[in-house]
CSV table of C-alpha atoms in Angstrom, one decimal:
chain,number,residue,atom,x,y,z
A,29,MET,CA,297.3,-140.8,-14.7
A,30,GLU,CA,296.3,-137.2,-14.1
A,31,THR,CA,294.3,-135.2,-16.6
A,32,ARG,CA,297.2,-132.7,-16.8
A,33,GLU,CA,299.5,-135.5,-18.0
A,34,LEU,CA,297.0,-136.6,-20.6
A,35,ARG,CA,296.6,-133.1,-21.8
A,36,TYR,CA,300.4,-132.7,-22.1
A,37,PHE,CA,300.7,-136.0,-24.0
A,38,VAL,CA,297.8,-135.3,-26.4
A,39,ALA,CA,299.4,-132.0,-27.3
A,40,VAL,CA,302.8,-133.6,-28.1
A,41,ALA,CA,301.1,-136.4,-29.9
A,42,GLU,CA,299.1,-134.1,-32.1
A,43,GLU,CA,301.9,-131.6,-32.8
A,44,LEU,CA,304.6,-134.3,-33.1
A,45,HIS,CA,307.0,-131.8,-31.7
A,46,PHE,CA,307.9,-130.8,-28.1
A,47,GLY,CA,308.5,-127.2,-28.9
A,48,ARG,CA,305.2,-126.6,-30.7
A,49,ALA,CA,303.3,-128.5,-28.0
A,50,ALA,CA,304.9,-126.4,-25.3
A,51,ARG,CA,303.9,-123.2,-27.0
A,52,ARG,CA,300.4,-124.6,-27.5
A,53,LEU,CA,300.2,-125.4,-23.8
A,54,GLY,CA,301.8,-122.2,-22.6
A,55,ILE,CA,304.6,-123.9,-20.7
A,56,ALA,CA,308.4,-124.3,-21.1
A,57,GLN,CA,309.7,-127.3,-23.0
A,58,PRO,CA,311.9,-128.9,-20.3
A,59,PRO,CA,309.0,-129.5,-17.8
A,60,LEU,CA,306.9,-130.9,-20.7
A,61,SER,CA,309.6,-133.3,-21.7
A,62,ARG,CA,310.0,-134.4,-18.0
A,63,ALA,CA,306.3,-134.9,-17.6
A,64,ILE,CA,306.1,-137.2,-20.7
A,65,ALA,CA,309.2,-139.2,-19.6
A,66,GLN,CA,307.6,-139.6,-16.1
A,67,LEU,CA,304.4,-140.8,-17.8
A,68,GLU,CA,306.3,-143.4,-19.8
A,69,ARG,CA,308.1,-144.7,-16.7
A,70,ARG,CA,304.9,-145.0,-14.9
A,71,LEU,CA,303.2,-146.9,-17.7
A,72,GLY,CA,306.3,-149.0,-18.4
A,73,THR,CA,306.3,-148.4,-22.1
A,74,VAL,CA,307.6,-146.0,-24.7
A,75,LEU,CA,305.0,-143.6,-26.1
A,76,LEU,CA,307.1,-141.5,-28.4
A,77,GLU,CA,310.1,-142.1,-30.5
A,78,ARG,CA,312.3,-139.0,-30.2
A,79,GLU,CA,313.8,-137.9,-33.5
A,80,SER,CA,316.0,-135.0,-34.6
A,81,ARG,CA,313.1,-133.0,-36.2
A,82,GLY,CA,310.3,-134.0,-33.8
A,83,VAL,CA,308.7,-137.2,-32.5
A,84,ALA,CA,306.7,-140.2,-33.8
A,85,LEU,CA,304.1,-142.2,-32.0
A,86,THR,CA,304.7,-145.8,-31.1
A,87,GLY,CA,302.0,-148.4,-31.0
A,88,PRO,CA,301.2,-147.7,-27.3
A,89,GLY,CA,301.4,-144.0,-28.1
A,90,HIS,CA,298.6,-144.3,-30.7
A,91,VAL,CA,296.5,-146.2,-28.2
A,92,LEU,CA,297.0,-143.5,-25.5
A,93,LEU,CA,296.3,-140.7,-28.0
A,94,ARG,CA,292.9,-142.3,-28.9
A,95,GLU,CA,292.0,-143.1,-25.2
A,96,GLY,CA,293.4,-139.8,-24.0
A,97,ARG,CA,291.2,-137.7,-26.3
A,98,THR,CA,288.2,-139.7,-25.1
A,99,VAL,CA,289.0,-139.1,-21.5
A,100,LEU,CA,289.7,-135.4,-21.9
A,101,ALA,CA,286.5,-134.9,-23.8
A,102,ALA,CA,284.6,-136.7,-21.1
A,103,VAL,CA,286.2,-134.5,-18.4
A,104,ALA,CA,285.3,-131.3,-20.4
A,105,ALA,CA,281.8,-132.5,-20.9
A,106,ALA,CA,281.4,-133.2,-17.1
A,107,GLU,CA,282.6,-129.8,-16.3
A,108,ALA,CA,280.3,-128.1,-18.8
A,109,ARG,CA,277.2,-130.1,-17.6
A,110,THR,CA,278.1,-129.4,-13.9
A,111,ARG,CA,278.3,-125.6,-14.6
A,112,ARG,CA,275.0,-125.6,-16.5
A,113,ALA,CA,273.3,-127.6,-13.7
A,114,GLY,CA,273.9,-124.7,-11.4
A,115,GLN,CA,272.1,-122.3,-13.8
A,116,PRO,CA,268.3,-121.6,-13.9
A,117,PRO,CA,266.3,-124.4,-15.3
A,118,GLY,CA,266.3,-124.6,-19.1
A,119,LEU,CA,267.3,-126.6,-22.1
A,120,VAL,CA,269.7,-126.0,-24.9
A,121,LEU,CA,268.9,-127.8,-28.2
A,122,ALA,CA,271.3,-127.9,-31.1
A,123,ALA,CA,270.1,-128.1,-34.7
A,124,LYS,CA,271.7,-127.5,-38.1
A,125,ALA,CA,270.8,-124.1,-39.4
A,126,GLY,CA,268.3,-124.3,-42.2
A,127,ALA,CA,267.4,-127.9,-41.6
A,128,SER,CA,264.2,-129.6,-40.4
A,129,THR,CA,262.5,-126.2,-39.8
A,130,GLU,CA,258.9,-127.6,-39.8
A,131,LEU,CA,259.9,-130.6,-37.7
A,132,LEU,CA,261.7,-128.4,-35.2
A,133,ALA,CA,258.8,-126.0,-34.9
A,134,ALA,CA,256.4,-128.9,-34.3
A,135,LEU,CA,258.6,-130.3,-31.5
A,136,LEU,CA,259.1,-126.9,-29.8
A,137,ASP,CA,255.4,-126.0,-30.0
A,138,ALA,CA,254.3,-129.3,-28.5
A,139,TYR,CA,256.9,-129.0,-25.7
A,140,ALA,CA,255.8,-125.5,-24.9
A,141,ALA,CA,252.2,-126.8,-24.5
A,142,ARG,CA,253.2,-129.2,-21.8
A,143,PRO,CA,252.2,-128.4,-18.2
A,144,ASP,CA,255.8,-128.0,-17.0
A,145,PRO,CA,258.0,-126.6,-19.9
A,146,VAL,CA,261.2,-124.7,-19.3
A,147,PRO,CA,262.8,-122.2,-21.7
A,148,VAL,CA,264.5,-123.8,-24.7
A,149,ASP,CA,267.6,-122.0,-26.1
A,150,LEU,CA,268.0,-123.0,-29.7
A,151,ARG,CA,271.6,-123.2,-30.9
A,152,LEU,CA,271.8,-123.2,-34.7
A,153,CYS,CA,275.0,-124.9,-36.0
A,154,ARG,CA,277.0,-125.3,-39.2
A,155,PHE,CA,277.3,-128.7,-40.8
A,156,GLY,CA,278.4,-131.4,-38.4
A,157,GLU,CA,278.6,-129.3,-35.2
A,158,GLN,CA,275.6,-130.6,-33.3
A,159,SER,CA,277.1,-133.9,-32.4
A,160,GLY,CA,280.3,-132.4,-31.0
A,161,LEU,CA,278.4,-129.8,-28.9
A,162,LEU,CA,276.3,-132.6,-27.4
A,163,ARG,CA,279.2,-134.8,-26.6
A,164,GLU,CA,281.1,-131.9,-25.0
A,165,GLY,CA,278.1,-131.2,-22.7
A,166,ALA,CA,277.5,-127.7,-24.3
A,167,VAL,CA,273.9,-128.6,-25.2
A,168,ASP,CA,271.3,-130.9,-23.7
A,169,ALA,CA,270.0,-132.5,-26.9
A,170,ALA,CA,270.6,-132.2,-30.6
A,171,LEU,CA,268.8,-133.0,-33.9
A,172,LEU,CA,271.1,-135.3,-35.8
A,173,HIS,CA,270.7,-136.6,-39.4
A,174,LEU,CA,271.6,-140.2,-40.2
A,175,PRO,CA,273.6,-141.3,-42.0
A,176,PHE,CA,275.5,-138.0,-42.1
A,177,ASP,CA,275.8,-137.9,-38.3
A,178,THR,CA,276.4,-140.7,-35.9
A,179,THR,CA,274.6,-141.6,-32.6
A,180,GLU,CA,277.4,-143.8,-31.3
A,181,GLY,CA,277.5,-143.4,-27.5
A,182,LEU,CA,274.2,-141.5,-27.5
A,183,ASP,CA,270.6,-142.3,-26.8
A,184,SER,CA,268.2,-141.2,-29.5
A,185,GLU,CA,264.6,-141.1,-30.7
A,186,GLU,CA,263.7,-141.3,-34.4
A,187,LEU,CA,261.6,-138.4,-35.6
A,188,HIS,CA,261.3,-138.5,-39.3
A,189,THR,CA,262.6,-140.3,-42.4
A,190,GLU,CA,262.7,-138.8,-45.8
A,191,GLY,CA,264.1,-139.3,-49.3
A,192,ARG,CA,266.8,-137.3,-50.9
A,193,ILE,CA,267.0,-134.9,-53.8
A,194,ALA,CA,269.7,-133.7,-56.1
A,195,LEU,CA,270.4,-129.9,-56.2
A,196,LEU,CA,271.7,-128.7,-59.6
A,197,PRO,CA,272.3,-125.4,-61.3
A,198,ALA,CA,269.0,-124.5,-63.0
A,199,GLY,CA,270.4,-124.5,-66.5
A,200,HIS,CA,272.1,-127.9,-66.3
A,201,PRO,CA,270.9,-130.5,-68.8
A,202,LEU,CA,270.1,-133.0,-66.0
A,203,ALA,CA,267.9,-130.4,-64.3
A,204,VAL,CA,264.9,-131.3,-66.5
A,205,ARG,CA,265.0,-135.0,-65.8
A,206,PRO,CA,262.1,-136.4,-63.7
A,207,ALA,CA,264.6,-138.4,-61.6
A,208,LEU,CA,268.2,-139.3,-61.3
A,209,ARG,CA,270.5,-142.0,-59.9
A,210,LEU,CA,273.7,-141.6,-57.8
A,211,ALA,CA,275.9,-143.0,-60.6
A,212,GLU,CA,274.7,-140.3,-63.0
A,213,LEU,CA,275.6,-137.6,-60.6
A,214,ALA,CA,279.0,-139.1,-59.8
A,215,ALA,CA,279.8,-139.0,-63.5
A,216,LEU,CA,279.6,-135.2,-63.7
A,217,PRO,CA,283.2,-133.9,-63.9
A,218,ASP,CA,282.0,-130.3,-64.1
A,219,LEU,CA,279.8,-130.6,-61.0
A,220,PRO,CA,281.7,-132.3,-58.1
A,221,ALA,CA,280.0,-133.2,-54.9
A,222,PRO,CA,280.7,-131.0,-51.9
A,223,ARG,CA,282.9,-132.0,-49.0
A,224,PHE,CA,281.3,-131.7,-45.6
A,225,PRO,CA,283.3,-131.6,-42.3
A,226,ARG,CA,284.0,-134.7,-40.3
A,227,ARG,CA,283.4,-134.8,-36.5
A,228,ASP,CA,286.9,-133.6,-35.9
A,229,GLY,CA,286.5,-130.6,-38.2
A,230,SER,CA,288.7,-132.1,-41.0
A,231,TYR,CA,287.4,-132.6,-44.6
A,232,PRO,CA,287.7,-135.7,-46.7
A,233,ASP,CA,289.8,-135.6,-49.9
A,234,GLY,CA,288.1,-134.9,-53.2
A,235,PRO,CA,287.7,-132.3,-56.0
A,236,GLY,CA,284.5,-130.6,-54.5
A,237,PRO,CA,284.6,-127.5,-52.4
A,238,GLU,CA,284.7,-127.6,-48.6
A,239,ILE,CA,281.2,-126.6,-47.3
A,240,ARG,CA,280.6,-125.0,-43.9
A,241,ASP,CA,277.0,-123.8,-44.1
A,242,THR,CA,273.8,-123.8,-46.2
A,243,THR,CA,274.4,-120.3,-47.6
A,244,GLN,CA,277.7,-121.3,-49.1
A,245,LEU,CA,276.3,-124.5,-50.4
A,246,ASN,CA,273.3,-122.8,-52.2
A,247,GLN,CA,275.5,-120.1,-53.7
A,248,LEU,CA,278.1,-122.5,-55.2
A,249,ILE,CA,275.3,-124.7,-56.7
A,250,ALA,CA,273.6,-121.7,-58.2
A,251,LEU,CA,276.9,-120.6,-59.7
A,252,GLY,CA,277.4,-124.0,-61.4
A,253,ARG,CA,280.4,-125.0,-59.2
A,254,MET,CA,279.0,-128.3,-57.7
A,255,HIS,CA,275.9,-130.4,-57.1
A,256,ALA,CA,274.6,-131.8,-53.8
A,257,VAL,CA,272.4,-134.6,-52.7
A,258,LEU,CA,270.4,-133.6,-49.6
A,259,PRO,CA,267.2,-134.5,-47.7
A,260,GLU,CA,263.9,-133.7,-49.3
A,261,SER,CA,263.2,-131.1,-46.7
A,262,ALA,CA,266.0,-129.0,-48.1
A,263,ARG,CA,263.6,-127.7,-50.7
A,264,SER,CA,262.3,-125.1,-48.4
A,265,GLN,CA,265.8,-123.4,-48.0
A,266,LEU,CA,266.7,-123.1,-51.6
A,267,ARG,CA,267.6,-119.9,-53.4
A,268,PRO,CA,266.7,-119.0,-57.0
A,269,GLY,CA,268.8,-120.6,-59.7
A,270,ILE,CA,268.7,-124.1,-58.2
A,271,ALA,CA,266.8,-127.1,-59.7
A,272,VAL,CA,265.6,-130.0,-57.7
A,273,VAL,CA,265.5,-133.6,-59.0
A,274,PRO,CA,264.6,-136.7,-56.9
A,275,VAL,CA,267.3,-139.3,-56.5
A,276,LEU,CA,265.9,-142.8,-56.8
A,277,ASP,CA,268.7,-144.8,-55.1
A,278,ALA,CA,270.0,-142.5,-52.5
A,279,PRO,CA,269.7,-143.9,-48.9
A,280,PRO,CA,267.0,-142.1,-46.9
A,281,VAL,CA,267.8,-139.6,-44.2
A,282,THR,CA,266.5,-140.1,-40.7
A,283,THR,CA,266.3,-137.1,-38.3
A,284,VAL,CA,266.7,-138.1,-34.6
A,285,LEU,CA,266.6,-136.3,-31.3
A,286,ALA,CA,269.8,-137.4,-29.5
A,287,TRP,CA,271.0,-136.9,-25.9
A,288,ASP,CA,273.6,-138.1,-23.5
A,289,PRO,CA,272.7,-141.5,-21.9
A,290,ALA,CA,273.9,-140.3,-18.5
A,291,ALA,CA,271.6,-137.3,-18.5
A,292,ARG,CA,269.4,-136.9,-15.4
A,293,SER,CA,267.1,-134.0,-16.2
A,294,ARG,CA,263.3,-133.6,-15.8
A,295,PRO,CA,263.1,-131.0,-18.6
A,296,LEU,CA,265.1,-133.2,-21.0
A,297,ALA,CA,262.8,-136.2,-20.1
A,298,GLY,CA,259.9,-134.0,-21.0
A,299,LEU,CA,261.4,-133.0,-24.3
A,300,VAL,CA,262.0,-136.7,-25.2
A,301,ARG,CA,258.4,-137.6,-24.1
A,302,THR,CA,257.1,-134.9,-26.4
A,303,ALA,CA,259.1,-136.2,-29.3
A,304,VAL,CA,257.7,-139.7,-28.7
A,305,GLU,CA,254.1,-138.3,-28.5
A,306,VAL,CA,254.4,-136.1,-31.6
A,307,PHE,CA,256.4,-138.3,-33.9
A,308,GLY,CA,255.1,-141.7,-33.0
A,309,GLY,CA,258.0,-143.2,-30.9
A,310,GLY,CA,258.7,-145.9,-33.4
A,311,GLY,CA,262.5,-145.7,-33.1
A,312,ALA,CA,263.3,-145.1,-29.4
A,313,ASN,CA,266.9,-146.0,-28.5
A,314,GLY,CA,267.3,-145.4,-24.8
A,315,ASP,CA,265.5,-143.4,-22.2
A,316,VAL,CA,266.3,-140.4,-20.0
A,317,THR,CA,265.7,-140.4,-16.3
A,318,ASP,CA,263.6,-137.8,-14.6
A,319,GLY,CA,266.3,-137.1,-12.0
A,320,SER,CA,267.1,-133.7,-10.8
């Protein structure tokens, strides 16, 4: 299969309509229909059920949609990494805006003190963006936060593990408690939990507001519209009007430095070694080669 064919099929499979997919791709509908029919003949299976108002995916179509997205993402990542390899030496590190500030400063300061550092461009992200940028090849490494993010398909180094706290409007009755449990927070009908974006940008169902960044989260909590359970380090980013209460049974949050396992970069290897030296290296998962 050609990447063009995969791109055509993914567009139709996501739009479930040949006309909308053609407009999205910027091509006419007849050649798009012919390309999909040719792909089906070559694979020897039906990928789409043609209906009067659109199309529906068959079982093989669902498989190709999943695999096709993976292939196209890998091709895009390869293109991005190749372009960046031709640029002057440097690293791009993605981190969630407002998170892990002290940890990030310690890592960057220690890396800058190495005998062979390169410039590090820091890319601050909204919730959930770091992983996608790393997988797309737009950045060399990213600070991810488990269990909110995932390191599936990535190599990583654990940097820090911390407990979690509840953020509540300052005047709420629970704000004066010495500690809380998750069940108590879940039982608050007037303060729903926020909904954070998934890897694909969609949001889970629920009554809470959709949250894109720390500023929005802080303001809605202070206004009494929701509560949130975040890592202990979030204390440093809070605005007035927000109370903090430890949550006894919330799973801990682990911050990791993650990178692509296929990376071949001396600067990236130096950054990973710095993380091991500064944070103890107790949770290494993979290594990065010092290739050029």
